[in-house]
Every structure is written in C-alpha cells, then in structure tokens.
Coordinates of C-alpha atoms and ligand atoms in Angstrom, one line a residue:
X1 CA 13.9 22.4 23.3
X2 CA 12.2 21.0 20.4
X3 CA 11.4 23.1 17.5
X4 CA 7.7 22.5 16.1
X5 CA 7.2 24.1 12.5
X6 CA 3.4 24.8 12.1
X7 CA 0.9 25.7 9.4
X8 CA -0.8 29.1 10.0
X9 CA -3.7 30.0 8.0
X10 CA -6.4 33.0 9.1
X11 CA -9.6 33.2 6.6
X12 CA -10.0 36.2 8.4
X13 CA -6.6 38.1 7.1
X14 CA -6.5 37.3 3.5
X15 CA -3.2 36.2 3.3
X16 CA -2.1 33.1 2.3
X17 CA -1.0 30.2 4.4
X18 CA 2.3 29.8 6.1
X19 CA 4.8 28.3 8.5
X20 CA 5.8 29.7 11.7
X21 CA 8.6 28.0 14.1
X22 CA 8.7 28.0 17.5
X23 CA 10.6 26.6 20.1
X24 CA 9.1 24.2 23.1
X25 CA 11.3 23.1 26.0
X26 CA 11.2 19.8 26.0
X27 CA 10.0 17.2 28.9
X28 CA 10.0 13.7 28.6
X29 CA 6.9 11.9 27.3
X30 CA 5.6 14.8 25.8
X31 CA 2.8 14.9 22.8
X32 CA 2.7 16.9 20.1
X33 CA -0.5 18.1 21.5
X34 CA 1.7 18.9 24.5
X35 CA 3.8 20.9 22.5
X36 CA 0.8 22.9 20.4
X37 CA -0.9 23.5 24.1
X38 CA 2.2 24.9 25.4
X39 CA 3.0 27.4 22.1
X40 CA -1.4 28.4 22.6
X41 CA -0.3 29.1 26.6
X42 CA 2.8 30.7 26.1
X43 CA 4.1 31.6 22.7
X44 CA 0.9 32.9 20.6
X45 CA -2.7 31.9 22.3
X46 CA -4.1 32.4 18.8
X47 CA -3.4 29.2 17.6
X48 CA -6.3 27.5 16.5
X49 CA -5.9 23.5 16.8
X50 CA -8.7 21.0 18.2
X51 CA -9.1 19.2 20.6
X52 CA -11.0 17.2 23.5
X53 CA -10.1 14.0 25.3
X54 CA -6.4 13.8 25.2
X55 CA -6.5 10.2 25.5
X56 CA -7.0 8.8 21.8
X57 CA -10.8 8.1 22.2
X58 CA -12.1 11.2 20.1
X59 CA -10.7 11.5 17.6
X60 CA -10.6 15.3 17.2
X61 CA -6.9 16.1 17.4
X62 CA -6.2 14.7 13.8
X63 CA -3.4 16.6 12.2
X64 CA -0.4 15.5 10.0
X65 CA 2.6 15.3 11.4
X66 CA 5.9 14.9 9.3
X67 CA 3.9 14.4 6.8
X68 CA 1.5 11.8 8.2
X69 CA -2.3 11.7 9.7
X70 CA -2.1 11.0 13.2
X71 CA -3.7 11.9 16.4
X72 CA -1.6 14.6 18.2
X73 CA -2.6 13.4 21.7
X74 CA -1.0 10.5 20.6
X75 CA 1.8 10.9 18.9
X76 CA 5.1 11.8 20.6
X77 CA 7.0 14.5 20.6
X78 CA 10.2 14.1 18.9
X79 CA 13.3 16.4 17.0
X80 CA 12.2 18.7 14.9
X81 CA 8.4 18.6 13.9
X82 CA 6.1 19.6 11.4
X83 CA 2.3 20.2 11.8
X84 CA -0.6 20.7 9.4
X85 CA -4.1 20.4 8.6
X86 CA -5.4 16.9 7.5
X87 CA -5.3 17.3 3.6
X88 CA -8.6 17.0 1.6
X89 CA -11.0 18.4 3.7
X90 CA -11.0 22.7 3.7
X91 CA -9.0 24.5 6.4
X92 CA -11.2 26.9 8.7
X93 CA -7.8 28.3 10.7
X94 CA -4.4 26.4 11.2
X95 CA -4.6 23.2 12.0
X96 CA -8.6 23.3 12.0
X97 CA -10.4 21.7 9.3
X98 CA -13.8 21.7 8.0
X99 CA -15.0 17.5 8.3
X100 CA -18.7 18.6 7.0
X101 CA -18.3 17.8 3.6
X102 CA -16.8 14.7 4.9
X103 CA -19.7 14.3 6.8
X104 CA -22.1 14.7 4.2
X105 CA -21.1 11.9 2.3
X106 CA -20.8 9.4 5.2
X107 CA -25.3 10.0 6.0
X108 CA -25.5 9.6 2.0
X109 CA -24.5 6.3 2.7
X110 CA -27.0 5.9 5.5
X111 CA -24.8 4.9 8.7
X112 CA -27.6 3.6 10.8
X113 CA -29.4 0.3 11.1
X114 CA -32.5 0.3 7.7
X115 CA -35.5 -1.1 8.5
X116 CA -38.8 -1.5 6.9
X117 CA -40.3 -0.3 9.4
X118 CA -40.2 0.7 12.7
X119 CA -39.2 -2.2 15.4
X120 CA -41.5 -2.6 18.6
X121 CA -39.1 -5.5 19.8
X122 CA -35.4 -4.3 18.4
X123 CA -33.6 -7.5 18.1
X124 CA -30.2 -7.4 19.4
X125 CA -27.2 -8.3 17.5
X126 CA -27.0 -11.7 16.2
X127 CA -23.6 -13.5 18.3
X128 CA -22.2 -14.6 15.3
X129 CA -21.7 -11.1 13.4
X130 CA -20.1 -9.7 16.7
X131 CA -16.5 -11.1 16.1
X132 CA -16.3 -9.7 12.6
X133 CA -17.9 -6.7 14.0
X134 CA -15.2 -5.5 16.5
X135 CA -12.7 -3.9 14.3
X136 CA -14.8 -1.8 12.4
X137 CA -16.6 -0.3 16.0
X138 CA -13.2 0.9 17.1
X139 CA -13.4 3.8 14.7
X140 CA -13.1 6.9 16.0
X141 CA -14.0 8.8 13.5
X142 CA -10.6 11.4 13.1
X143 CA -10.7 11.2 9.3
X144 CA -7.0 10.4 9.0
X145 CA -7.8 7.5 6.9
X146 CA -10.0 9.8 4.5
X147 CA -7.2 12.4 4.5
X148 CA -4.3 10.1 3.5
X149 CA -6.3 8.2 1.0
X150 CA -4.6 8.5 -2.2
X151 CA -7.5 7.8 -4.1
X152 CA -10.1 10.4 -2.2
X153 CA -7.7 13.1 -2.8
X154 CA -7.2 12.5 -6.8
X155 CA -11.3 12.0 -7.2
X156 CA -13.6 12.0 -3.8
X157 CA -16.5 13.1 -6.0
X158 CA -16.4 9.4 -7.4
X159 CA -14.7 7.8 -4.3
X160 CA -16.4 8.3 -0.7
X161 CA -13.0 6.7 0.9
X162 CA -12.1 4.4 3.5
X163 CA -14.1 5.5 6.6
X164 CA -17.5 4.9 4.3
X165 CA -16.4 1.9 3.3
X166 CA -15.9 0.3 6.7
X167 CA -18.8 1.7 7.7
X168 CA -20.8 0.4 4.9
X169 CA -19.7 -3.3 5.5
X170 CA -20.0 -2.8 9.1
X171 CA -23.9 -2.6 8.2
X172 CA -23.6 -5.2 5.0
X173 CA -22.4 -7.9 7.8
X174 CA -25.1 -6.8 10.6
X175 CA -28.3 -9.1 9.4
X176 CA -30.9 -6.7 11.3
X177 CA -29.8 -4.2 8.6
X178 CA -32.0 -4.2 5.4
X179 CA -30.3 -1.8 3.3
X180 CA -28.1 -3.1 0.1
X181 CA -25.3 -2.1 1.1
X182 CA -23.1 -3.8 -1.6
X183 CA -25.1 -1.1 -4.0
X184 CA -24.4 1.8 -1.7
X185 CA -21.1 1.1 -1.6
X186 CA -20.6 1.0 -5.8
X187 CA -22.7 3.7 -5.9
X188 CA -19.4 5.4 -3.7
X189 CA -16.9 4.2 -5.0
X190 CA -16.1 0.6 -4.4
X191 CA -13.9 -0.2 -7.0
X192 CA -11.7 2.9 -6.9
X193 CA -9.8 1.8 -3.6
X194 CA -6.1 0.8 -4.9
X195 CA -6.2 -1.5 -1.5
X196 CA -2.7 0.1 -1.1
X197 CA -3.4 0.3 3.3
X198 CA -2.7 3.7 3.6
X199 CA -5.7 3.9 5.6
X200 CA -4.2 1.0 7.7
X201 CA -1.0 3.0 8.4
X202 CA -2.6 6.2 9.8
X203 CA -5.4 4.6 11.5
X204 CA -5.1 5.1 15.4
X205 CA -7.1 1.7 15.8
X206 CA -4.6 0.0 12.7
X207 CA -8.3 -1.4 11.1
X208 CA -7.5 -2.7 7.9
X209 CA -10.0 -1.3 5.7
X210 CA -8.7 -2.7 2.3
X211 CA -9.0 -6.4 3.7
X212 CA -11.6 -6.6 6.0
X213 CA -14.4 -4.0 4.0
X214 CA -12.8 -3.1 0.5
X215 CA -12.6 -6.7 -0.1
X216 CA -14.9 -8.2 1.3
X217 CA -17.9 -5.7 0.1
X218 CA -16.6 -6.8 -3.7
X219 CA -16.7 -10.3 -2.6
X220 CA -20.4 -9.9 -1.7
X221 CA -21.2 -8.1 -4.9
X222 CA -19.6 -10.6 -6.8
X223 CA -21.6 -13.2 -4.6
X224 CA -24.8 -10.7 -6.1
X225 CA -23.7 -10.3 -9.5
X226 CA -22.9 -7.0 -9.0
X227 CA -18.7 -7.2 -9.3
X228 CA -16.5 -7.2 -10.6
X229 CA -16.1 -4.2 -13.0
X230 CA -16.9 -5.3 -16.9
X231 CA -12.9 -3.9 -17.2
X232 CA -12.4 -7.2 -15.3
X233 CA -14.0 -9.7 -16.6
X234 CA -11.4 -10.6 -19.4
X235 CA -8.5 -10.5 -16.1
X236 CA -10.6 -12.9 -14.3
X237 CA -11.5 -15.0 -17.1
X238 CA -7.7 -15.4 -18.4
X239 CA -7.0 -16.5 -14.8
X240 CA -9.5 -19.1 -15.1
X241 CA -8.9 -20.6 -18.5
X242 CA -4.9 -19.8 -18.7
X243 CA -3.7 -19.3 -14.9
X244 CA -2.1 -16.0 -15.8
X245 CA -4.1 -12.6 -16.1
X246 CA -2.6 -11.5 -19.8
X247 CA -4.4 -13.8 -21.9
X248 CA -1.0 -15.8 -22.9
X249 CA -1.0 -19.5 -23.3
X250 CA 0.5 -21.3 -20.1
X251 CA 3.9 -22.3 -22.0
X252 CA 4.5 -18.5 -22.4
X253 CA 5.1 -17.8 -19.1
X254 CA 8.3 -19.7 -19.1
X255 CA 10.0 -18.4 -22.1
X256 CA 12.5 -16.4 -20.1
X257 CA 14.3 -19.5 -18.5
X258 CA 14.5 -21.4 -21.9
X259 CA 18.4 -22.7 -21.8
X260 CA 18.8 -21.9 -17.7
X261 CA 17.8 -25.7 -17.0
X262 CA 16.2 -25.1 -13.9
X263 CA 14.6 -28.1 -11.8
X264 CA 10.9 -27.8 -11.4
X265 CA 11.5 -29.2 -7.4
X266 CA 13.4 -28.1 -4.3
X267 CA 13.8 -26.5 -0.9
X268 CA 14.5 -23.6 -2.4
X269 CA 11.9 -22.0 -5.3
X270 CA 11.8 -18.9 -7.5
X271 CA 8.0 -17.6 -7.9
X272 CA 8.6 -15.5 -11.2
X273 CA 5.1 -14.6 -11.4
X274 CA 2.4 -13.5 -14.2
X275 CA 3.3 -10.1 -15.1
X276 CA 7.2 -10.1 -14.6
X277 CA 7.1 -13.6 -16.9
X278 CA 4.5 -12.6 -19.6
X279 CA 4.2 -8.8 -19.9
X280 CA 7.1 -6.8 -19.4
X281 CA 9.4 -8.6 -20.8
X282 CA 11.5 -11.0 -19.5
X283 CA 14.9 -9.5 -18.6
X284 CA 13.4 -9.1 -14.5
X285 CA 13.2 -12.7 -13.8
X286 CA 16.1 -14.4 -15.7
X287 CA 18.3 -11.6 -13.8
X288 CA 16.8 -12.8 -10.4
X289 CA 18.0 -16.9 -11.5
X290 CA 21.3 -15.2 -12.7
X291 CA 22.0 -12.6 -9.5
X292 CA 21.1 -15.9 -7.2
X293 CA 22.9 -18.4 -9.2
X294 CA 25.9 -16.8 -8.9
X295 CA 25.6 -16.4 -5.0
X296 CA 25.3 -19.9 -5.3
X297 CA 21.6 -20.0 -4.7
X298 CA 20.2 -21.5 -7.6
X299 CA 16.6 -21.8 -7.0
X300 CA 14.0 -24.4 -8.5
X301 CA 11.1 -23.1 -11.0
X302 CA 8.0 -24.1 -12.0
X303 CA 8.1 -23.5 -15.5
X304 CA 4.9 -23.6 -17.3
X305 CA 3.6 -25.3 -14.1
X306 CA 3.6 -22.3 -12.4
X307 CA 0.4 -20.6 -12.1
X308 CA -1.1 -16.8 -11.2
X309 CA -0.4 -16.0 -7.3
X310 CA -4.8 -15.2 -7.4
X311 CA -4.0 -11.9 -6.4
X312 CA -6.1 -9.9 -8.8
X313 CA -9.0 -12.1 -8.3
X314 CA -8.7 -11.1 -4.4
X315 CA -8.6 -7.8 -4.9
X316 CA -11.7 -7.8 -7.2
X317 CA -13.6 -10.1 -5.0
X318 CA -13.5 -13.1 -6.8
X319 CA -13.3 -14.7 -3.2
X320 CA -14.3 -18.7 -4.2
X321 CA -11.9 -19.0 -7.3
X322 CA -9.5 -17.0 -5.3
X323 CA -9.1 -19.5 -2.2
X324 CA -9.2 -22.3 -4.8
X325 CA -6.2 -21.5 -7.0
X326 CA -4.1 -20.7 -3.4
X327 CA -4.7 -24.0 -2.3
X328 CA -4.0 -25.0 -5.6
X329 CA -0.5 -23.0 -5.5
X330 CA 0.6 -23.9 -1.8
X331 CA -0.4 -28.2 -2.4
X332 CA 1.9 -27.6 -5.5
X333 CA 4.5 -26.5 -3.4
X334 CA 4.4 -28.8 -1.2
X335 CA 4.4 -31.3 -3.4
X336 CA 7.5 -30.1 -5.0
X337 CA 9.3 -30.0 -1.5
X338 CA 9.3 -25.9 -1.0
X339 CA 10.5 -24.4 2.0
X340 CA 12.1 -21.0 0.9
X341 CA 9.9 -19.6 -1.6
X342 CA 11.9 -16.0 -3.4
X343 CA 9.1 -13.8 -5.4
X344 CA 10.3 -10.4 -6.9
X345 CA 6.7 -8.9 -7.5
X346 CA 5.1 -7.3 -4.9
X347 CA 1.8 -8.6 -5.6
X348 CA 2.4 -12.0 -5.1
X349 CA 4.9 -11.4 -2.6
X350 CA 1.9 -10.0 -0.6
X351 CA -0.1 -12.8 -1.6
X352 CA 2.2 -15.7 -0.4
X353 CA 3.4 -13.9 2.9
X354 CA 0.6 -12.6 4.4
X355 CA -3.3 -13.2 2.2
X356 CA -2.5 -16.9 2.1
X357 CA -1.7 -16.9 5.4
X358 CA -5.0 -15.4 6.3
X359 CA -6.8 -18.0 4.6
X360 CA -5.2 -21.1 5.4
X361 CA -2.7 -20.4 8.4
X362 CA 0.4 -21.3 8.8
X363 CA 1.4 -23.3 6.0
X364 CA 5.1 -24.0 5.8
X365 CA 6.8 -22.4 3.5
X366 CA 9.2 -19.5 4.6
X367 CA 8.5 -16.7 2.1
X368 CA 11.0 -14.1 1.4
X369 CA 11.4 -10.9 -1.7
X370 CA 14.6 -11.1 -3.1
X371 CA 15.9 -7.7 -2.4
X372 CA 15.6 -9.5 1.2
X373 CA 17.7 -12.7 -0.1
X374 CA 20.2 -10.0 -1.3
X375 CA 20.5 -7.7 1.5
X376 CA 20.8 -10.9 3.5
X377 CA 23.5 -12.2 1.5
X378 CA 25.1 -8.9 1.2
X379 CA 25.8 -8.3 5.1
X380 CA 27.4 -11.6 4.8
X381 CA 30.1 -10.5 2.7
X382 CA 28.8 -12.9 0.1
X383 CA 28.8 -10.6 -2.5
X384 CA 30.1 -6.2 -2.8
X385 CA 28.8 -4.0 -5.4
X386 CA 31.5 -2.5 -7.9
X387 CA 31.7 1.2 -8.5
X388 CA 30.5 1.8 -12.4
X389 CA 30.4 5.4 -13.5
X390 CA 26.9 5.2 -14.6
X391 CA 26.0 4.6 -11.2
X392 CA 26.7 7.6 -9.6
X393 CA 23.4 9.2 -9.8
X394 CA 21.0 11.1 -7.5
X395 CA 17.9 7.8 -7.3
X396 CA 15.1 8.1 -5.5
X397 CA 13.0 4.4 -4.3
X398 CA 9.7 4.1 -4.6
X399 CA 7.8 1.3 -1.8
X400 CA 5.6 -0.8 -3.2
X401 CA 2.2 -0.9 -1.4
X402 CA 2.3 -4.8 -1.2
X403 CA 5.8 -5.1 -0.6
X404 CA 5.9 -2.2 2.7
X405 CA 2.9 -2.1 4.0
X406 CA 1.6 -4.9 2.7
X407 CA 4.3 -7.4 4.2
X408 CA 7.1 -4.8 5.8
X409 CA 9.7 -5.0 3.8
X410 CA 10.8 -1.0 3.8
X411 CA 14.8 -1.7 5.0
X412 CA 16.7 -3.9 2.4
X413 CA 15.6 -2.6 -0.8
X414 CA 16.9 1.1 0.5
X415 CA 19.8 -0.8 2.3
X416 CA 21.1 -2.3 -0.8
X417 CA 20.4 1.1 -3.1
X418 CA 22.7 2.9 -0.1
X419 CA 25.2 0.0 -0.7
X420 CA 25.9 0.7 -4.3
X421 CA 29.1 2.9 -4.8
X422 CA 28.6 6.6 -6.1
X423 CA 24.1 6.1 -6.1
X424 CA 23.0 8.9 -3.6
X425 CA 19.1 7.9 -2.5
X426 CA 16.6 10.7 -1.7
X427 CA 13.2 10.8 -0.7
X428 CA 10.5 12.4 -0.3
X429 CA 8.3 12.9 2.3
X430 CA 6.0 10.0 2.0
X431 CA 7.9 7.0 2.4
X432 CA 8.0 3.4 4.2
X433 CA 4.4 3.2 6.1
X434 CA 3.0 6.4 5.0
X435 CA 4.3 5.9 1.1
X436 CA 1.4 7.6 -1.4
X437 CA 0.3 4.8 -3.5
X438 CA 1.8 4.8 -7.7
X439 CA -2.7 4.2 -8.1
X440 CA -2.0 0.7 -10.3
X441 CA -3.2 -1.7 -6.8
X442 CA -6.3 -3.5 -6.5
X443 CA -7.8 -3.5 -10.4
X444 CA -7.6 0.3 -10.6
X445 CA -5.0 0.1 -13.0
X446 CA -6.8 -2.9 -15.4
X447 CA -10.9 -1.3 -15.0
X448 CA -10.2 2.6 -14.0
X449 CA -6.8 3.6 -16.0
X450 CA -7.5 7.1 -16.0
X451 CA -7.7 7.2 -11.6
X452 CA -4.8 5.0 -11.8
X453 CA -2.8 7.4 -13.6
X454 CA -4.4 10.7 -11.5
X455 CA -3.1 8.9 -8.5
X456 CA 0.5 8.2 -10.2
X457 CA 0.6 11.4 -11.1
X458 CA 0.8 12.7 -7.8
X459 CA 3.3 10.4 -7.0
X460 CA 5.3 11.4 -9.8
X461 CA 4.9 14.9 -8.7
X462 CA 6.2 14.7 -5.2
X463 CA 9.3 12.3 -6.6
X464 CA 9.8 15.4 -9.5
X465 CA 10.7 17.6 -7.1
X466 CA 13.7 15.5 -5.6
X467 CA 15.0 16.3 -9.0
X468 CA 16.7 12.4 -9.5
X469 CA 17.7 11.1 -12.7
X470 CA 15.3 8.1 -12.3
X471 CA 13.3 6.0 -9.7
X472 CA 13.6 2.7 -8.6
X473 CA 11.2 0.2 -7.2
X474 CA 10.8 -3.8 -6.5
X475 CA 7.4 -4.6 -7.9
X476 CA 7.3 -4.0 -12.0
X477 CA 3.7 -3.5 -11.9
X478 CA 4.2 -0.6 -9.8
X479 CA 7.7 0.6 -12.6
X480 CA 5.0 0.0 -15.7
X481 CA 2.7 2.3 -14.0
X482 CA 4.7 4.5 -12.2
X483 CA 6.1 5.1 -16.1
X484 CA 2.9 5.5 -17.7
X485 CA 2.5 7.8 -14.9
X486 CA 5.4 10.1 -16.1
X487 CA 4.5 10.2 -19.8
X488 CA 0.9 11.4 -18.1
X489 CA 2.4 13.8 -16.1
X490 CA 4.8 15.3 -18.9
X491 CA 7.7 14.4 -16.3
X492 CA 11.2 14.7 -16.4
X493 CA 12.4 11.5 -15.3
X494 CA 14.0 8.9 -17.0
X495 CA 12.6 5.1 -17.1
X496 CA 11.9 3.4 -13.5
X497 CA 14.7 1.0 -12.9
X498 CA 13.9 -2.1 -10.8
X499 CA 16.4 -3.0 -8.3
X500 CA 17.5 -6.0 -9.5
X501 CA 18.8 -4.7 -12.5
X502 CA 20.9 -2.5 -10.7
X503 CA 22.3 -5.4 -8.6
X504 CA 22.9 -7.7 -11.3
X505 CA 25.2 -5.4 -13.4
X506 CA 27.4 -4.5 -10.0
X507 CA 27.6 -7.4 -8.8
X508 CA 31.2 -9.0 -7.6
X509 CA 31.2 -12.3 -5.8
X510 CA 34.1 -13.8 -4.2
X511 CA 34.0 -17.1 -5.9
X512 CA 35.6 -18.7 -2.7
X513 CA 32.6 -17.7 -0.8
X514 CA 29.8 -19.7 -2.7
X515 CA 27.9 -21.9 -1.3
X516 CA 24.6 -24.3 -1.8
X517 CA 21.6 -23.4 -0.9
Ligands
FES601 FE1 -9.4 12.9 21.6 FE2 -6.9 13.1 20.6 S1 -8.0 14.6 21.8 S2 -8.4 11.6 20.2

C-alpha cells in the first residue's frame, strides 16, 4: 500500500481546506494519477482532480507533489505522497485550479503571429529560426513553471512569469512576426525573473526559460536600447572600466591575500571572485587559500589580474561585452596553465562550469566549487572535522540557484554539514532541484531590491519554521541577501554562515597525509 495525503477543498461547503489520507495498494509502475483514479473509483468518487491524456502531452494533470509542480500522469508513485493544487492560481475544488487569470495575461501579451495586415500568401517559417524554435514549441502549457516561480508568486501583477516569457521570445525570434516583443515583454515583467531555473526544474519538457528567453529577450532589448534597467547601468559600467561590479579599483580586489604569497600561475587556480573579494569582506576567500593550503592544495591566484566572471552582465543582457570578457577570462587561464579551476561563489561557479561552456564549448579547464574539493578530500580521509561545542546546533542549508540547479552541485555541501560532529541539518520542503530562490539572482537584487527581498522573505519564512539557530549556504551573495532578507522579515535567525567558515574552524588534518596538488 502506499499512503497518498491529499488536499480537499469544497467552495461549495464553506469550510476551509484540508488533508485527507488514504491508502492505495500499490502495483508496480504506478502514477500518482494512478493512485488519485483509484481513491475517485474506490475510496471517495468525489474527488475533484483533472485530467485527459495520461501520456504527458496535455498538460492538464499539473499538481504538486511533495512539494513540487509536476504532471501526475507522469510522475511515479512512490512512499508516502503528498498532493495539492499548483500554487498561485485560485483553487475551484481539490486539486483543481482556476488557470484563467493565468490565461488572461498570456493573450495580453498577444501569443499569435502580428501582422499588418492580413496575408494572402502566409509565408512559412524561415529554416533558420526553426532550430532555436524547437524548445520553446514543446510547451505544453500545464502552468507548473508559472506555479513554482518564485517571483510570480511574491508580485505576478508586475511579473507575467516564465510561460509568457518563452512565449514572447518564441514570437521575438520568428521574423514573420511584427509585434515588439522586447516591449511586451518589459511591459510584463522582464527584468523581475531572478533566472534562478525553477521553471527549468518543474518543466515536463526541462526548457530552460531563464537562458534561452529571459536572457535572450534582455539581450535584444539591450541590442534596442531598451535594457538594461537604469539600476544597472553603474553595475555594467564598473565591469567595463574596473573588471569588478562594486566600483573598487582593480588592486582592491586582492587585498585579502596580501602576505599569503600566492603564485599568479598553475595547474591548479583559486577564482576568488568580485563580490567575495571586494564587498563582503574578505574573511571568505583567504579561509578557502587557508582550508586548501593546509590539505596541501595550495592553489594559484590571480591577484589584481583577476577580473569579474561577466556574470551580471549575462544576466542583464549585456550579451557582446559579456562573451568578450569570458574569452578574456578563459585565454588568461590558459595562458597561466589552469586546469583545475576552485570558485566558492555560486555565480561564477555557474558561469565557468556551464554559461562559458555554452558559448565557447569545451574549453579545458576542469571546474570544480570547493565544497566539492572538500567533500572530495574528505571521503579520502584527508582531513576529519573536530567536535566543538558551538557546533552542536540545529542548521538548516540553503542551495544556491547557481550552484544546484545551475551546475548540480546539491550532495557535498549537505554531505560535509552531516559530517560535522554535534550539527543536526534540517530542511524544509523545497530543497535541491525544486529549492525557492533567496530573490538576489539575475539583477533583481542590484535594480528591484524591494522584489528581491519579497522573494527572500518567503524563503526566510519556510526556513523560520524549521526553528534552526542559523542557515548556511555556499554563494555569499545569496548569505548577504538571504540576511537582509531576515532583518526584512523581522526573523529570528541568527547571521547566515557560509560553509567554509564552518570547515575551516573544525578542521584536523593528519599532517602525514598531505600531499601536492
Ligand atoms: Fe495530459 Fe497528464 S493527463 S499531461
């Protein structure tokens, strides 16, 4: 048997919702929509849930499950289960939602081919916008992306969400279509997305909305004129002039490693990048050199050589000056002889593992987060964690967007927290692929503060509950916000803790076991 817990809700009874249990016997291969036909045909036929192809192509059957969008025809049937309504959109009874409103705002942005006037001769669609086409035509409309957006659920009056942003570029890259769709699209919204892939993660045809629409709709506007936001201007600017976002002179940025007499070239290289070397502070990176040093990993460093990973001027569409400081970044590498590069910000982490690799391919250089390094080291028996009283706490860990579903690392970050003596990790419902977003991603954070911190503040709220004494993440852009997040939200939490702090004060290595790297 497998027991399915599942929202009830009747307008018609004026009482509020619930959860009722009931138990399904169980047969292998079974659906969850298996398992909600076989509770309507045996159990209680007045369960309301939709349906109508059972095979993925409809995209009726959306529901969360365990806390995540997903089709129920598609998703198996496993332990014990919990079923709701897709959030955001209102409930008409159980598991049935209202999409109209949804609906609404996807004509407002006028899905259909805008011509002039009408065509006697419809041309057919040009060859060339037929590859770039093919992802966005597998949507099947289900809404999960919409329901799991972070952002639509904080402020869908001033964000339309993912499924009208891929539709939108869908139309922006078809030349018959006349419409300007770059001004649709800020008209709904276009800046708000966090580009966190949340939309990615729940989307039955995996389309990745952030990348292929998000950012390429602001790379057109900028293209226009149109983008980016006049809150970025002094971002993209600073990268320009100073090769770091913060307006810092290009010595700054390698304060932290004064005395540490690291070699600007080698196999293996540290990326310290902008924000954990020039704004908050610089205790993150020199305990990185320090934690690897002392496995006897001592990496390389750039100093004052280094420059910005490009990341924000991706995400805010600055597409030509983006692809030109990567190249920059990976011929520098090259040049320096990299072939393990360790970043501790998700950001550029994200940048160098997968959005470079977009761009240019394969370029040789194995890129790794050093919470991977660690955990790696770790299960060697390079190094064990000592039991200190302040560590035996009830944490809680918090993915970075970039970091999990930007690049997959979910395991060693958590794997290492588990490994320290007396720390007890819990977490709430949303984690690894289906984590909510802290709102700081994609120049939200620098041009839209206050969605930034709406978004954080839910995130906050769901971690609250856990009741742990403080949070820790791997990206410090995400523990800045996710801290201005719980002064927003009045919280009681104490300061977000990255994880390389913890580390580096529990620390033991068995001296006879160091080696070079
Ligand atoms: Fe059609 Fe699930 S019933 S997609």
């Amino acid at each position: 048997m497998v027991t399915l817990r599942v929202y009830r809700f009747d307008p018609d009874s004026g009482e509020e919702g619930h959860f009722d249990t009931y138990d399904v016997p169980y047969e292998e291969g079974m659906r969850v929509l298996d398992g909600l036909h076989y509770i309507h045909d045996h159990l209680d036929g007045t369960l309301a849930f939709r349906w109508v192809c059972r095979a993925g192509q409809c995209g009726s059957c959306g529901i969360r499950i365990n806390g995540k969008a997903g089709l129920a025809c598609q998703e198996p049937l496993q332990g014990e289960t919990t079923l709701e309504p897709l959030m955001l959109f209102p409930v008409v009874k159980d598991l049935v939602v209202d999409f109209g409103e949804g609906y609404r705002r996807l004509y407002e942005s006028e899905p259909y081919l805008s011509r002039e006037e009408p065509m006697a001769d419809p041309p057919a669609l040009l060859p060339g916008d037929v590859a770039p086409l093919k992802d966005f035509r597998s949507c099947i409309e289900c809404w999960c992306c919409v329901s799991a957006c972070p952002v639509a659920n904080r402020v869908w009056d001033d964000y339309y969400g993912p499924i009208v942003m891929r539709k939108l570029c869908e139309l922006d890259i078809d030349s018959r279509d006349l419409a300007e769709r770059v001004k649709i699209a800020l008209n709904e919204g276009l800046y708000h997305c966090t580009t966190c892939r949340n939309c990615w993660a729940v989307c039955p045809e995996h389309i990745e909305i952030p990348e292929k629409a998000v950012e390429k709709l602001r790379a057109h506007a900028v293209r226009d004129g149109l983008g980016p936001l006049p809150g970025h201007n002094t971002l993209v600017q600073s990268i320009k002039n100073y090769r770091n976002p913060w307006v810092m002179p290009r010595q700054r940025r390698a304060r932290w490693a004064k005395g540490l007499e690291l070699s600007d070239r080698g196999a293996f290289m540290f990326f310290a990048g902008c924000s954990p070397s020039l704004l908050l502070g610089d205790r993150l990176p020199a305990n990185v050199v320090r934690v690897l040093d002392r496995l006897g990993m001592r990496p390389a460093y750039l100093g004052k050589e280094e420059l910005c990973c490009g990341s924000p001027l991706l995400k805010v569409g600055d597409e030509v000056a983006y692809r030109e400081l990567a190249g920059e970044n990976i011929a520098l590498m090259k040049e320096r002889g990299v072939k393990t590069l360790v970043t501790t910000c998700a950001g550029c982490h994200k940048s160098w593992a997968t959005d470079y690799r977009a761009f240019f391919g394969d370029f040789g250089i194995e890129v790794k987060h050093v919470s991977e390094v660690l955990w790696d080291a770790f299960q060697s028996g390079a190094f064990t964690l000592r039991d200190l009283p302040e560590n035996h706490v009830t944490v809680t860990y918090h993915d970075p967007c970039h970091l999990g579903r930007g690049t997959g690392v979910y395991d060693a970050p958590r794997n290492l927290i588990r490994a320290v003596p007396g720390m007890r990790l819990v977490e709430p419902e949303r984690i690894r692929e289906n984590s909510h977003c802290c709102g700081s991603g994609g120049g939200v954070k620098t041009a839209k503060p206050e969605v930034a911190l709406e978004v954080g503040k839910e995130r906050i709220r769901q971690f609250e509950e856990l009741e742990p004494a403080y949070i820790i993440s791997c990206c410090p852009w995400c523990e800045q916000h996710l801290d201005d997040s719980i002064a927003y939200a009045r919280a009681s939490l104490g300061a977000t803790r990255d994880l390389i702090e913890i580390i580096e004060r529990t620390m033991e290595v068995a001296s006879h076991e160091r080696g070079n790297c």
